[in-house]
Structure formats: C-alpha cells, structure tokens
CSV table of C-alpha atoms and ligand atoms in Angstrom, one decimal:
chain,number,residue,atom,x,y,z
U,29,MET,CA,-16.6,19.9,-9.2
U,30,THR,CA,-15.6,17.3,-6.5
U,31,LYS,CA,-12.2,15.8,-6.3
U,32,THR,CA,-12.4,12.2,-4.9
U,33,THR,CA,-10.8,8.8,-5.1
U,34,ILE,CA,-12.0,5.5,-6.7
U,35,SER,CA,-12.8,4.0,-3.3
U,36,GLU,CA,-15.1,6.9,-2.5
U,37,VAL,CA,-17.0,7.2,-5.7
U,38,TYR,CA,-20.0,5.4,-4.3
U,39,GLN,CA,-20.8,8.6,-2.4
U,40,TYR,CA,-21.3,10.5,-5.7
U,41,VAL,CA,-23.6,8.5,-7.8
U,42,ASP,CA,-25.0,10.6,-10.7
U,43,GLN,CA,-22.7,13.4,-9.8
U,44,GLU,CA,-19.6,14.7,-11.6
U,45,VAL,CA,-16.2,14.1,-10.0
U,46,THR,CA,-12.5,14.4,-10.8
U,47,ILE,CA,-10.1,11.6,-10.0
U,48,GLY,CA,-6.3,11.6,-10.3
U,49,ALA,CA,-5.5,8.3,-11.9
U,50,TRP,CA,-3.2,6.1,-14.0
U,51,LEU,CA,-4.4,4.4,-17.2
U,52,ALA,CA,-4.0,0.7,-16.4
U,53,ASN,CA,-5.3,-0.5,-19.8
U,54,LYS,CA,-7.5,0.6,-22.6
U,55,ARG,CA,-9.8,-0.6,-25.4
U,56,SER,CA,-11.3,1.6,-28.0
U,57,SER,CA,-13.2,1.6,-31.3
U,58,GLY,CA,-14.3,4.4,-33.6
U,59,LYS,CA,-17.2,5.3,-31.3
U,60,ILE,CA,-16.3,4.4,-27.8
U,61,ALA,CA,-13.2,4.1,-25.5
U,62,PHE,CA,-13.0,2.0,-22.3
U,63,LEU,CA,-10.4,3.3,-19.9
U,64,GLN,CA,-9.3,1.0,-17.1
U,65,LEU,CA,-8.3,3.5,-14.4
U,66,ARG,CA,-6.5,2.9,-11.1
U,67,ASP,CA,-5.6,5.4,-8.4
U,68,GLY,CA,-4.2,3.2,-5.7
U,69,THR,CA,-7.4,3.1,-3.8
U,70,GLY,CA,-9.1,0.9,-6.4
U,71,PHE,CA,-9.9,0.2,-10.1
U,72,ILE,CA,-12.8,1.6,-12.1
U,73,GLN,CA,-13.7,1.7,-15.8
U,74,GLY,CA,-14.1,5.1,-17.5
U,75,VAL,CA,-16.3,5.2,-20.6
U,76,VAL,CA,-15.8,7.9,-23.3
U,77,VAL,CA,-18.5,8.0,-25.9
U,78,LYS,CA,-17.5,9.9,-29.1
U,79,SER,CA,-21.0,11.4,-29.7
U,80,GLU,CA,-21.3,12.7,-26.1
U,81,VAL,CA,-18.0,14.5,-25.6
U,82,GLU,CA,-16.0,17.2,-27.4
U,83,GLU,CA,-14.0,15.7,-30.3
U,84,GLU,CA,-10.7,16.8,-28.5
U,85,VAL,CA,-11.6,14.6,-25.5
U,86,PHE,CA,-12.3,11.6,-27.6
U,87,GLN,CA,-9.0,12.0,-29.5
U,88,LEU,CA,-7.2,12.3,-26.2
U,89,ALA,CA,-8.8,9.1,-24.8
U,90,LYS,CA,-7.6,7.3,-27.9
U,91,ALA,CA,-4.1,8.8,-27.7
U,92,ILE,CA,-3.2,8.3,-24.0
U,93,THR,CA,-0.8,5.4,-23.4
U,94,GLN,CA,-0.7,2.7,-20.7
U,95,GLU,CA,0.4,4.1,-17.3
U,96,SER,CA,0.1,7.7,-18.2
U,97,SER,CA,-1.0,9.9,-15.3
U,98,ILE,CA,-4.2,11.9,-15.8
U,99,TYR,CA,-7.0,13.8,-14.2
U,100,VAL,CA,-10.2,12.4,-15.4
U,101,THR,CA,-13.6,14.1,-14.9
U,102,GLY,CA,-17.0,12.4,-15.3
U,103,LYS,CA,-20.3,11.3,-13.9
U,104,VAL,CA,-20.4,8.3,-11.5
U,105,GLN,CA,-22.8,5.7,-12.6
U,106,LYS,CA,-23.9,2.5,-10.9
U,107,ASP,CA,-23.0,-0.5,-13.0
U,108,GLU,CA,-24.2,-4.0,-12.0
U,109,ARG,CA,-21.9,-5.7,-14.5
U,110,SER,CA,-18.6,-4.5,-13.0
U,111,PRO,CA,-17.3,-6.4,-9.9
U,112,PHE,CA,-16.7,-3.0,-8.4
U,113,GLY,CA,-20.2,-1.8,-8.9
U,114,TYR,CA,-19.5,1.6,-10.5
U,115,GLU,CA,-18.4,3.2,-13.7
U,116,LEU,CA,-17.3,6.7,-14.8
U,117,SER,CA,-18.9,8.4,-17.8
U,118,VAL,CA,-15.9,10.5,-18.8
U,119,ASN,CA,-16.3,14.0,-20.2
U,120,LYS,CA,-12.9,15.5,-19.6
U,121,ILE,CA,-9.3,14.3,-19.5
U,122,GLU,CA,-6.2,16.2,-18.5
U,123,VAL,CA,-2.9,14.5,-19.1
U,124,ILE,CA,-0.3,15.0,-16.4
U,125,GLN,CA,2.4,12.9,-17.9
U,126,GLN,CA,2.2,10.8,-21.0
U,127,ALA,CA,4.1,7.5,-20.4
U,128,VAL,CA,6.2,6.0,-23.2
U,129,ASP,CA,6.5,2.3,-23.8
U,130,TYR,CA,5.5,1.0,-20.4
U,131,PRO,CA,7.4,-2.3,-20.2
U,132,ILE,CA,4.7,-4.4,-18.6
U,133,THR,CA,2.1,-4.9,-21.3
U,134,PRO,CA,-1.2,-6.8,-20.9
U,135,LYS,CA,0.4,-9.8,-22.5
U,136,LYS,CA,2.0,-12.5,-20.3
U,137,HIS,CA,5.6,-11.9,-19.0
U,138,GLY,CA,8.0,-14.3,-17.3
U,139,THR,CA,8.6,-14.1,-13.6
U,140,GLU,CA,12.3,-12.9,-13.9
U,141,PHE,CA,11.2,-10.1,-16.2
U,142,LEU,CA,8.4,-9.1,-13.8
U,143,MET,CA,10.8,-9.3,-10.8
U,144,ASP,CA,13.3,-7.1,-12.6
U,145,HIS,CA,10.5,-4.6,-13.0
U,146,ARG,CA,9.1,-5.1,-9.5
U,147,HIS,CA,9.0,-1.3,-9.0
U,148,LEU,CA,6.4,-1.1,-11.7
U,149,TRP,CA,4.9,-4.6,-11.3
U,150,LEU,CA,3.5,-3.5,-7.9
U,151,ARG,CA,0.9,-1.5,-9.8
U,152,ALA,CA,-0.7,-4.6,-11.3
U,153,ARG,CA,-4.1,-5.6,-10.0
U,154,ARG,CA,-3.0,-8.9,-8.5
U,155,GLN,CA,0.0,-7.2,-6.7
U,156,HIS,CA,-2.3,-4.5,-5.5
U,157,ALA,CA,-4.7,-7.1,-4.0
U,158,MET,CA,-1.8,-8.8,-2.3
U,159,MET,CA,-0.4,-5.6,-0.7
U,160,LYS,CA,-3.9,-4.8,0.6
U,161,ILE,CA,-4.2,-8.2,2.2
U,162,ARG,CA,-0.7,-7.9,3.7
U,163,ASN,CA,-1.8,-4.5,5.1
U,164,GLU,CA,-5.0,-6.0,6.5
U,165,ILE,CA,-3.0,-8.8,8.3
U,166,ILE,CA,-0.7,-6.2,9.8
U,167,ARG,CA,-3.7,-4.0,10.9
U,168,ALA,CA,-5.5,-7.0,12.4
U,169,THR,CA,-2.3,-8.1,14.2
U,170,TYR,CA,-2.0,-4.8,16.0
U,171,GLU,CA,-5.8,-4.9,16.8
U,172,PHE,CA,-5.6,-8.5,18.2
U,173,PHE,CA,-2.6,-7.9,20.4
U,174,ASN,CA,-3.8,-4.6,21.7
U,175,GLU,CA,-7.2,-6.0,22.5
U,176,HIS,CA,-5.5,-8.9,24.4
U,177,GLY,CA,-3.4,-6.6,26.6
U,178,PHE,CA,0.0,-6.9,24.8
U,179,VAL,CA,2.4,-4.0,24.5
U,180,LYS,CA,4.3,-3.5,21.3
U,181,VAL,CA,8.1,-3.5,21.9
U,182,ASP,CA,10.7,-3.0,19.2
U,183,PRO,CA,13.8,-5.1,19.5
U,184,PRO,CA,17.1,-4.0,17.9
U,185,ILE,CA,18.1,-5.0,14.4
U,186,LEU,CA,21.8,-4.7,14.9
U,187,THR,CA,22.7,-7.3,17.5
U,188,GLY,CA,25.6,-9.1,19.3
U,189,SER,CA,23.9,-12.4,20.1
U,190,ALA,CA,22.1,-15.0,18.0
U,191,PRO,CA,18.9,-16.8,18.9
U,192,GLU,CA,18.4,-19.3,16.1
U,193,GLY,CA,21.9,-20.7,15.4
U,194,THR,CA,25.0,-19.0,14.0
U,195,THR,CA,25.1,-20.5,10.5
U,196,GLU,CA,22.5,-18.1,9.0
U,197,LEU,CA,23.7,-14.8,10.3
U,198,PHE,CA,24.4,-11.7,8.2
U,199,HIS,CA,27.6,-10.4,9.5
U,200,THR,CA,28.5,-6.7,9.5
U,201,LYS,CA,31.0,-4.3,11.2
U,202,TYR,CA,29.8,-2.2,14.1
U,203,PHE,CA,32.7,0.3,14.2
U,204,ASP,CA,35.4,-1.9,15.6
U,205,GLU,CA,33.2,-4.7,16.8
U,206,ASP,CA,31.4,-7.6,15.0
U,207,ALA,CA,27.7,-7.4,14.7
U,208,PHE,CA,24.8,-9.4,13.1
U,209,LEU,CA,21.5,-8.4,11.5
U,210,SER,CA,18.7,-9.8,13.7
U,211,GLN,CA,17.4,-13.2,12.7
U,212,SER,CA,14.7,-13.0,15.5
U,213,GLY,CA,14.0,-10.4,18.2
U,214,GLN,CA,13.0,-13.2,20.7
U,215,LEU,CA,15.8,-12.9,23.2
U,216,TYR,CA,15.1,-9.2,23.6
U,217,MET,CA,11.3,-9.9,23.7
U,218,GLU,CA,11.9,-12.2,26.7
U,219,ALA,CA,13.6,-9.3,28.5
U,220,ALA,CA,10.7,-7.1,27.6
U,221,ALA,CA,8.1,-9.7,28.8
U,222,MET,CA,9.8,-9.6,32.3
U,223,ALA,CA,9.3,-5.8,32.3
U,224,LEU,CA,5.8,-5.6,30.6
U,225,GLY,CA,4.2,-9.0,31.0
U,226,LYS,CA,2.8,-9.5,27.5
U,227,VAL,CA,4.6,-8.0,24.6
U,228,PHE,CA,4.8,-8.4,20.8
U,229,SER,CA,7.2,-7.2,18.2
U,230,PHE,CA,6.8,-6.7,14.4
U,231,GLY,CA,9.9,-6.1,12.4
U,232,PRO,CA,12.3,-7.3,9.7
U,233,THR,CA,14.5,-10.3,10.2
U,234,PHE,CA,17.4,-11.6,8.2
U,235,ARG,CA,18.6,-15.1,7.3
U,236,ALA,CA,21.6,-15.7,5.2
U,237,GLU,CA,20.1,-19.0,4.2
U,238,LYS,CA,21.0,-20.4,0.8
U,239,SER,CA,17.4,-21.6,0.2
U,240,LYS,CA,15.6,-21.0,-3.1
U,241,THR,CA,12.1,-22.3,-2.4
U,242,ARG,CA,8.6,-20.8,-2.6
U,243,ARG,CA,8.7,-20.3,1.2
U,244,HIS,CA,12.1,-18.7,1.8
U,245,LEU,CA,13.1,-15.0,1.8
U,246,ILE,CA,16.4,-13.6,2.9
U,247,GLU,CA,14.7,-10.7,4.5
U,248,PHE,CA,11.2,-11.3,6.0
U,249,TRP,CA,8.9,-9.7,8.6
U,250,MET,CA,8.1,-11.5,11.8
U,251,ILE,CA,5.5,-11.0,14.6
U,252,GLU,CA,7.0,-12.2,17.9
U,253,PRO,CA,4.7,-12.3,21.0
U,254,GLU,CA,6.3,-13.2,24.3
U,255,MET,CA,4.3,-13.8,27.5
U,256,ALA,CA,5.4,-14.0,31.2
U,257,PHE,CA,3.8,-16.6,33.4
U,258,CYS,CA,2.7,-18.5,30.3
U,259,LYS,CA,3.0,-22.3,29.9
U,260,PHE,CA,3.5,-24.0,26.6
U,261,GLU,CA,-0.2,-25.0,26.2
U,262,ASP,CA,-1.5,-21.5,27.0
U,263,SER,CA,0.7,-20.2,24.2
U,264,LEU,CA,-1.0,-22.6,21.7
U,265,VAL,CA,-4.4,-21.1,22.6
U,266,ILE,CA,-3.2,-17.6,21.8
U,267,GLN,CA,-1.7,-18.8,18.6
U,268,GLU,CA,-4.8,-20.4,17.3
U,269,GLU,CA,-7.0,-17.5,18.3
U,270,TYR,CA,-4.6,-15.1,16.6
U,271,VAL,CA,-4.4,-17.0,13.3
U,272,SER,CA,-8.2,-17.4,13.2
U,273,TYR,CA,-8.5,-13.7,13.9
U,274,LEU,CA,-6.3,-12.8,10.9
U,275,VAL,CA,-8.2,-15.1,8.5
U,276,GLN,CA,-11.6,-13.8,9.6
U,277,ALA,CA,-10.4,-10.2,9.3
U,278,VAL,CA,-9.2,-10.7,5.7
U,279,LEU,CA,-12.5,-12.5,4.9
U,280,LYS,CA,-14.4,-9.5,6.3
U,281,ASN,CA,-12.3,-6.6,4.9
U,282,CYS,CA,-10.7,-7.9,1.7
U,283,ASN,CA,-13.5,-9.6,-0.2
U,284,LEU,CA,-12.7,-7.8,-3.5
U,285,GLU,CA,-9.0,-8.6,-3.2
U,286,LEU,CA,-9.6,-12.3,-2.5
U,287,GLN,CA,-11.9,-12.4,-5.5
U,288,THR,CA,-9.2,-10.7,-7.7
U,289,LEU,CA,-6.8,-13.4,-6.6
U,290,GLY,CA,-9.3,-16.2,-7.3
U,291,ARG,CA,-9.0,-17.5,-3.7
U,292,ASP,CA,-11.2,-20.4,-2.7
U,293,ILE,CA,-13.0,-18.6,0.2
U,294,SER,CA,-14.7,-21.8,1.5
U,295,LYS,CA,-11.3,-23.1,2.6
U,296,LEU,CA,-10.7,-19.9,4.6
U,297,GLU,CA,-14.1,-19.9,6.2
U,298,LYS,CA,-13.2,-23.2,8.0
U,299,ILE,CA,-10.2,-21.5,9.8
U,300,LYS,CA,-11.5,-21.2,13.3
U,301,ALA,CA,-9.9,-22.1,16.6
U,302,PRO,CA,-9.3,-24.6,18.0
U,303,PHE,CA,-6.7,-26.2,15.7
U,304,PRO,CA,-5.7,-29.9,15.8
U,305,ARG,CA,-2.5,-30.9,17.6
U,306,ILE,CA,-0.3,-33.9,16.9
U,307,THR,CA,3.1,-34.8,18.4
U,308,TYR,CA,6.3,-35.1,16.4
U,309,ASP,CA,6.2,-38.9,17.3
U,310,ASP,CA,2.7,-39.2,15.8
U,311,ALA,CA,3.8,-37.2,12.7
U,312,ILE,CA,6.7,-39.7,12.1
U,313,LYS,CA,4.2,-42.5,12.3
U,314,ARG,CA,1.8,-40.8,9.9
U,315,LEU,CA,4.7,-40.2,7.4
U,316,HIS,CA,5.6,-43.9,7.6
U,317,GLU,CA,1.9,-44.8,6.9
U,318,LYS,CA,2.0,-42.5,3.9
U,319,GLY,CA,5.1,-44.2,2.4
U,320,PHE,CA,7.9,-42.0,3.6
U,321,ASN,CA,10.0,-44.9,4.8
U,322,ASP,CA,13.3,-43.1,4.9
U,323,ILE,CA,12.4,-40.6,7.6
U,324,GLU,CA,13.5,-41.6,11.1
U,325,TRP,CA,12.9,-40.3,14.6
U,326,GLY,CA,15.3,-37.4,15.0
U,327,ASP,CA,15.1,-36.2,11.4
U,328,ASP,CA,13.8,-32.7,10.6
U,329,PHE,CA,10.8,-32.3,8.3
U,330,GLY,CA,11.1,-30.9,4.8
U,331,ALA,CA,8.4,-29.2,2.7
U,332,PRO,CA,7.0,-32.5,1.3
U,333,HIS,CA,6.7,-34.0,4.8
U,334,GLU,CA,4.8,-30.9,6.1
U,335,THR,CA,2.6,-30.9,3.1
U,336,VAL,CA,1.6,-34.5,3.5
U,337,ILE,CA,0.8,-34.1,7.2
U,338,ALA,CA,-1.2,-30.9,6.6
U,339,GLU,CA,-3.3,-32.8,4.0
U,340,SER,CA,-5.1,-34.7,6.7
U,341,PHE,CA,-6.6,-31.5,8.1
U,342,ASP,CA,-8.6,-28.5,6.8
U,343,LYS,CA,-7.2,-26.2,9.5
U,344,PRO,CA,-3.6,-25.4,10.4
U,345,VAL,CA,-2.1,-28.2,12.6
U,346,PHE,CA,0.3,-27.9,15.5
U,347,ILE,CA,3.2,-30.4,15.5
U,348,THR,CA,4.4,-30.5,19.1
U,349,HIS,CA,7.3,-31.9,21.1
U,350,TYR,CA,10.1,-32.0,18.5
U,351,PRO,CA,13.4,-33.7,19.4
U,352,THR,CA,15.7,-31.5,21.5
U,353,SER,CA,18.5,-32.0,19.0
U,354,LEU,CA,16.5,-30.3,16.2
U,355,LYS,CA,15.7,-27.1,18.1
U,356,PRO,CA,17.5,-24.0,19.4
U,357,PHE,CA,19.2,-23.9,22.8
U,358,TYR,CA,16.5,-21.9,24.7
U,359,MET,CA,13.6,-24.4,24.6
U,360,GLU,CA,12.2,-25.9,27.8
U,361,PRO,CA,12.6,-29.7,28.0
U,362,HIS,CA,9.5,-31.9,28.4
U,363,PRO,CA,9.2,-32.6,32.2
U,364,GLU,CA,9.2,-36.4,31.7
U,365,ARG,CA,11.1,-36.8,28.4
U,366,ASP,CA,14.4,-35.1,28.2
U,367,GLU,CA,14.8,-36.0,24.5
U,368,VAL,CA,11.9,-33.7,23.4
U,369,VAL,CA,11.1,-30.0,24.0
U,370,LEU,CA,7.9,-28.0,24.8
U,371,CYS,CA,7.6,-26.5,21.3
U,372,ALA,CA,5.2,-26.4,18.4
U,373,ASP,CA,5.4,-25.5,14.8
U,374,LEU,CA,2.1,-24.5,13.2
U,375,ILE,CA,1.7,-25.9,9.7
U,376,ALA,CA,-0.7,-24.2,7.3
U,377,PRO,CA,-3.0,-26.1,5.1
U,378,GLU,CA,-2.7,-26.5,1.3
U,379,GLY,CA,1.1,-26.9,1.3
U,380,TYR,CA,2.1,-23.5,2.6
U,381,GLY,CA,4.2,-25.1,5.4
U,382,GLU,CA,5.3,-23.7,8.8
U,383,ILE,CA,3.9,-20.3,9.5
U,384,ILE,CA,4.7,-20.2,13.3
U,385,GLY,CA,7.5,-21.6,15.4
U,386,GLY,CA,7.3,-21.3,19.1
U,387,SER,CA,8.1,-22.8,22.5
U,388,GLU,CA,8.2,-22.5,26.3
U,389,ARG,CA,11.6,-21.0,27.3
U,390,ILE,CA,14.1,-22.5,29.8
U,391,TYR,CA,13.9,-20.4,32.9
U,392,ASP,CA,16.4,-22.3,35.1
U,393,TYR,CA,19.7,-20.5,35.1
U,394,ASP,CA,22.0,-23.6,35.3
U,395,LEU,CA,20.2,-25.5,32.6
U,396,LEU,CA,20.2,-22.5,30.2
U,397,LYS,CA,23.9,-21.9,30.7
U,398,LYS,CA,24.6,-25.6,30.1
U,399,ARG,CA,22.6,-25.5,26.8
U,400,ILE,CA,24.4,-22.3,25.6
U,401,GLN,CA,27.7,-24.1,26.2
U,402,GLU,CA,26.5,-27.3,24.5
U,403,HIS,CA,25.5,-25.3,21.4
U,404,GLY,CA,29.1,-23.9,21.2
U,405,LEU,CA,27.9,-20.4,21.9
U,406,ASP,CA,29.9,-17.7,23.8
U,407,VAL,CA,28.4,-17.5,27.3
U,408,ASP,CA,29.7,-13.9,27.6
U,409,ALA,CA,27.5,-12.7,24.7
U,410,TYR,CA,24.5,-14.2,26.5
U,411,LYS,CA,25.3,-12.8,30.0
U,412,TRP,CA,22.4,-10.3,29.8
U,413,TYR,CA,20.0,-13.1,28.7
U,414,LEU,CA,21.1,-15.3,31.6
U,415,ASP,CA,20.5,-12.4,33.9
U,416,LEU,CA,16.8,-12.8,33.2
U,417,ARG,CA,17.1,-16.2,35.0
U,418,GLN,CA,18.7,-14.7,38.0
U,419,TYR,CA,16.4,-11.9,38.8
U,420,GLY,CA,12.8,-13.2,39.1
U,421,ALA,CA,12.7,-15.9,36.5
U,422,VAL,CA,9.2,-17.1,35.6
U,423,PRO,CA,7.8,-19.7,33.2
U,424,HIS,CA,7.3,-17.9,29.9
U,425,SER,CA,6.5,-18.7,26.3
U,426,GLY,CA,6.4,-17.1,22.9
U,427,PHE,CA,6.3,-17.6,19.2
U,428,GLY,CA,7.1,-16.1,15.9
U,429,LEU,CA,4.7,-15.8,12.9
U,430,GLY,CA,6.3,-15.3,9.5
U,431,LEU,CA,4.2,-12.5,7.8
U,432,GLU,CA,5.0,-13.4,4.2
U,433,ARG,CA,4.2,-17.1,4.5
U,434,THR,CA,0.9,-16.2,6.2
U,435,VAL,CA,0.0,-13.7,3.5
U,436,ALA,CA,0.8,-16.3,0.8
U,437,TRP,CA,-1.4,-18.9,2.4
U,438,ILE,CA,-4.4,-16.6,3.1
U,439,SER,CA,-4.1,-15.0,-0.4
U,440,GLY,CA,-3.6,-18.4,-2.0
U,441,VAL,CA,-0.5,-17.3,-4.0
U,442,GLU,CA,2.1,-19.9,-4.8
U,443,HIS,CA,5.3,-18.0,-3.9
U,444,VAL,CA,6.3,-15.7,-1.0
U,445,ARG,CA,8.1,-13.4,-3.4
U,446,GLU,CA,4.8,-11.7,-4.4
U,447,THR,CA,3.7,-11.1,-0.8
U,448,ILE,CA,6.4,-8.5,0.1
U,449,PRO,CA,6.9,-5.2,-1.8
U,450,PHE,CA,10.6,-5.7,-2.6
U,451,PRO,CA,11.6,-9.3,-2.0
U,452,ARG,CA,15.2,-10.1,-1.1
U,453,LEU,CA,16.0,-13.5,-2.6
U,454,LEU,CA,19.1,-15.6,-3.0
U,455,ASN,CA,19.8,-14.0,-6.4
U,456,ARG,CA,18.1,-10.7,-6.0
U,457,LEU,CA,18.9,-7.5,-4.3
U,458,TYR,CA,17.5,-5.3,-7.0
U,459,PRO,CA,15.2,-3.3,-7.4
I,6,LIG,O1,10.9,-20.9,13.3
I,6,LIG,P1,11.6,-19.7,13.4
I,6,LIG,O2,13.0,-19.7,12.9
I,6,LIG,O3,11.5,-19.2,14.9
I,6,LIG,C1,12.1,-18.1,15.5
I,6,LIG,O4,12.8,-17.3,14.9
I,6,LIG,C2,11.7,-17.9,16.9
I,6,LIG,N1,12.8,-17.2,17.6
I,6,LIG,C3,10.4,-17.2,17.0
I,6,LIG,C4,10.0,-17.0,18.4
I,6,LIG,O5,9.7,-18.0,19.1
I,6,LIG,N2,9.9,-15.8,18.9
I,6,LIG,O6,10.9,-18.6,12.5
I,6,LIG,C5,9.5,-18.2,12.8
I,6,LIG,C6,8.7,-18.1,11.5
I,6,LIG,C7,8.6,-19.4,10.7
I,6,LIG,O7,7.5,-20.2,11.3
I,6,LIG,C8,8.2,-18.9,9.4
I,6,LIG,O8,6.9,-18.6,9.3
I,6,LIG,C9,9.0,-17.6,9.3
I,6,LIG,O9,9.3,-17.2,10.6
I,6,LIG,N3,10.3,-17.8,8.6
I,6,LIG,C10,10.5,-17.4,7.3
I,6,LIG,N4,9.7,-16.8,6.4
I,6,LIG,C11,10.3,-16.5,5.2
I,6,LIG,N5,11.5,-16.8,4.8
I,6,LIG,C12,12.4,-17.4,5.7
I,6,LIG,N6,13.6,-17.7,5.4
I,6,LIG,C13,11.9,-17.8,7.0
I,6,LIG,N7,12.4,-18.4,8.1
I,6,LIG,C14,11.4,-18.4,9.0
I,7,LIG,MG1,10.9,-22.9,12.7
C-alpha cells in the first residue's frame, strides 16, 4: 500500500493509496457517505459505499466528526465532475483522534467569531487558498529579484532610528536604552546598496497606527528593494516589471486557488508592464473633475480618492511627484520644483489602494542633514545614515511593497486581515 498526499494522487489512478487527512465536512445517507478530506496539500472527496466495504468501515464513516484526524485508504479514481479531478473510493478508515464539537461548522459565522478562532479558521478552504497565494507571491519575489541580480539583505527589527516619521513607532526598552520596532528597513537597505549594489529585504514591519480599515495592519510584511546608481524613473520600471511578474506567477501557479476565491481572472490577465503614470498635480485635477471639490493641492489622498483615481485604469497606476510636505525627510527634491519630490505611490485597481511607496533618495550630505533637522529628528541618531553621503554617495532609489495589500488585491479579498496567518489589528493580539 502506498502512502501519499492529496496533491500527488494523480500519480496513482486506479491504485490503492493511504492518506493522512482531516475530515473537513461530511454528507451521508443509509447507503453512501461522502467525506470531504483535506491534508494541507489539497482537498479531495472520499466516497464510502455501504455495499462495497465492511460494515465496520461504513459505521466508522458515519461516526467520524468534523476535523477528526484519520488515515484513509482507498482507490484513486478520475472524476470529471470534481474541480480537483480525482476522487477516492474508500475501503478503510483509521481514526487517529476523534474531534469533539469543532467550533467552526459549515454554517455561516460572524467575522469576530472567526477571528477569535483564527488558529482553526486557517484550515478553511478559502483561507487555505489565500495562504497558498501568499506563498506563491513570496516565492515569485525571491525568483524575480534573484534573476535580476539583487542580493537579499536582512535589516534589523530592533532599531534606534526611524525612517517614516516618529508618531507610529512601537517603543520598547533595549536594556537601558530606548528602541523601536522597525517600521521600514529602508535606511539599512540604503547602506546595503552601497555595499552590494542591488539589494532587497523581506521582513515584518510595525506601525502603531490607530487605523481600523480594510488596508491597515499593525504588523505587516514588506519587500524593500534598494538600488545604487538608480534614478527615479529606472526604479518605476523595476516596480512595474516586478508587480506584473507577481500577478502572472499567481495566474500560472494558483489557478485552483483563484477559482476557490471566485477571483475574476480576466482582470488579472491585463496586469502587464508598462503601467500608467500620472502626477500628483494631475491627480488633484482629476479629483476636482470627479466632484471632490474639498481637496486642495498639498492635501494627502485618502482611500476614496485613491479608489476614484484607480477607476480610470485597468492596471495599477503610479501617482508621482507628491508635495515635499507630505513625504518623509529622505526623498530627493524635483530638480526644477523644490515643492515636490521624486517619489511615486503605486495604486492597485479595484479599490485596493497603495501597494507600493518609493522614491529617489537624497544623496547630498548638506541637504539631507538640513531635512533631518527640519523634521525635528535627532541628527546624532542618523549619523551613520549621513555617513553614506560622505563616503562615495551616489544617486539611488528604492521602494517598499506591502505584501498583505498585494495578496488582498491579487486574491480579490476585501480585507487584509485574511491575507496574513495571524493578523495584528488595532483590537486584536490574540490568537
Ligand atoms: O509607503 P510606506 O510607508 O513606505 C515605506 O515604508 C518606505 N520606507 C519604503 C521604501 O521606500 N523602502 O509603506 C510601503 C508599503 C505601502 O505602500 C503599503 O503597501 C504597505 O507598505 N503598508 C501597509 N500595509 C498594511 N498595513 C499598514 N499599516 C501599512 N502601511 C504601509
Ligand atoms: Mg506610503
């Protein structure tokens, strides 16, 4: 008898196999039982026919409860009707552990209840699909940057200096000193780019932001590439190629998962570089035309503004050249217009909002020092960062892609809380 997994059963058509599985769901009558089995690699239906198995096996099939763990043995059969393509004709069941009163039943539950049971909810077919898509995006990220000559560098999580403004920092003690949880690895990635040329990071970041929206997490994962000798426009080309690569990889490798989530695939098929670019000035004009009369030059965009701008495009759109006053201290000013910076946010279609923030970085020592002071930051804490402008400064650019927002958009799920295994939200640190 062969031991295998659900994802491998296609190799054993008409042969008998044993699979370690959980019972996701079950339907039975007096003569037949349909077992919805899952083993992490996939989902398959097991069929137990009373007249074809020993009485004891049929009774067991009727008695096993939702989410019990079992070894199930049967013959693999091709099945055109199932989306998966195969079915198992069960002839033996061995119960490992009989589960009692699994809290998440096939009926509908509220979000708070499901979030309280996140440790179990992860087993659901939808959640399974989302984690597989997340994994594919991570896999494709490493592939893309490795193929493009980038080196993976890991910035620290406990830090002494803040890149994105001091109001959203998680504070902690570092023995006798004050420290913060990283809100972005960027400053360290700039140092790494001066050592290795093209680098990228992938790690958790923390924002003590009191936002309770479908796009905000307190802890989220960010991919942060940084490139030496790279101007603002060159960085946009890498960004659009990278995002296209992610979407095409998910289309190619996660077909079943997209189907499970009911994603409109035709929308994803259009996501190919190049992406449209509009300036902040133009975005303000477009918003006025759409009836947002209150917004003025110098105001930041909220979710409704980004959604309306994105509606004009069927690909992600770059909004470039934001006012200097809206952006962090490190962004390179426009060479002819001091009031705007060489930056871009990439706004995803369908209301998913900003998935990338990036810019060219200031590489002039005096200007950078001035900006640090203007932002009320402690120059001493940034001494090492200023050093990069004293020893072989070069034009350089980089960006940060938020993993969860990208997973939400590509999967077509409403809220980022379902795109990370254990979301940290404003009111949630458990489970
Ligand atoms: O625009 P942000 O704040 O940019 C930076 O942190 C830069 N230092 C990155 C860089 O240039 N290396 O964040 C980048 C991206 C956003 O576009 C968004 O996708 C995601 O990170 N993001 C969040 N995702 C979930 N929850 C939050 N609270 C997020 N804040 C930012
Ligand atoms: Mg941003």
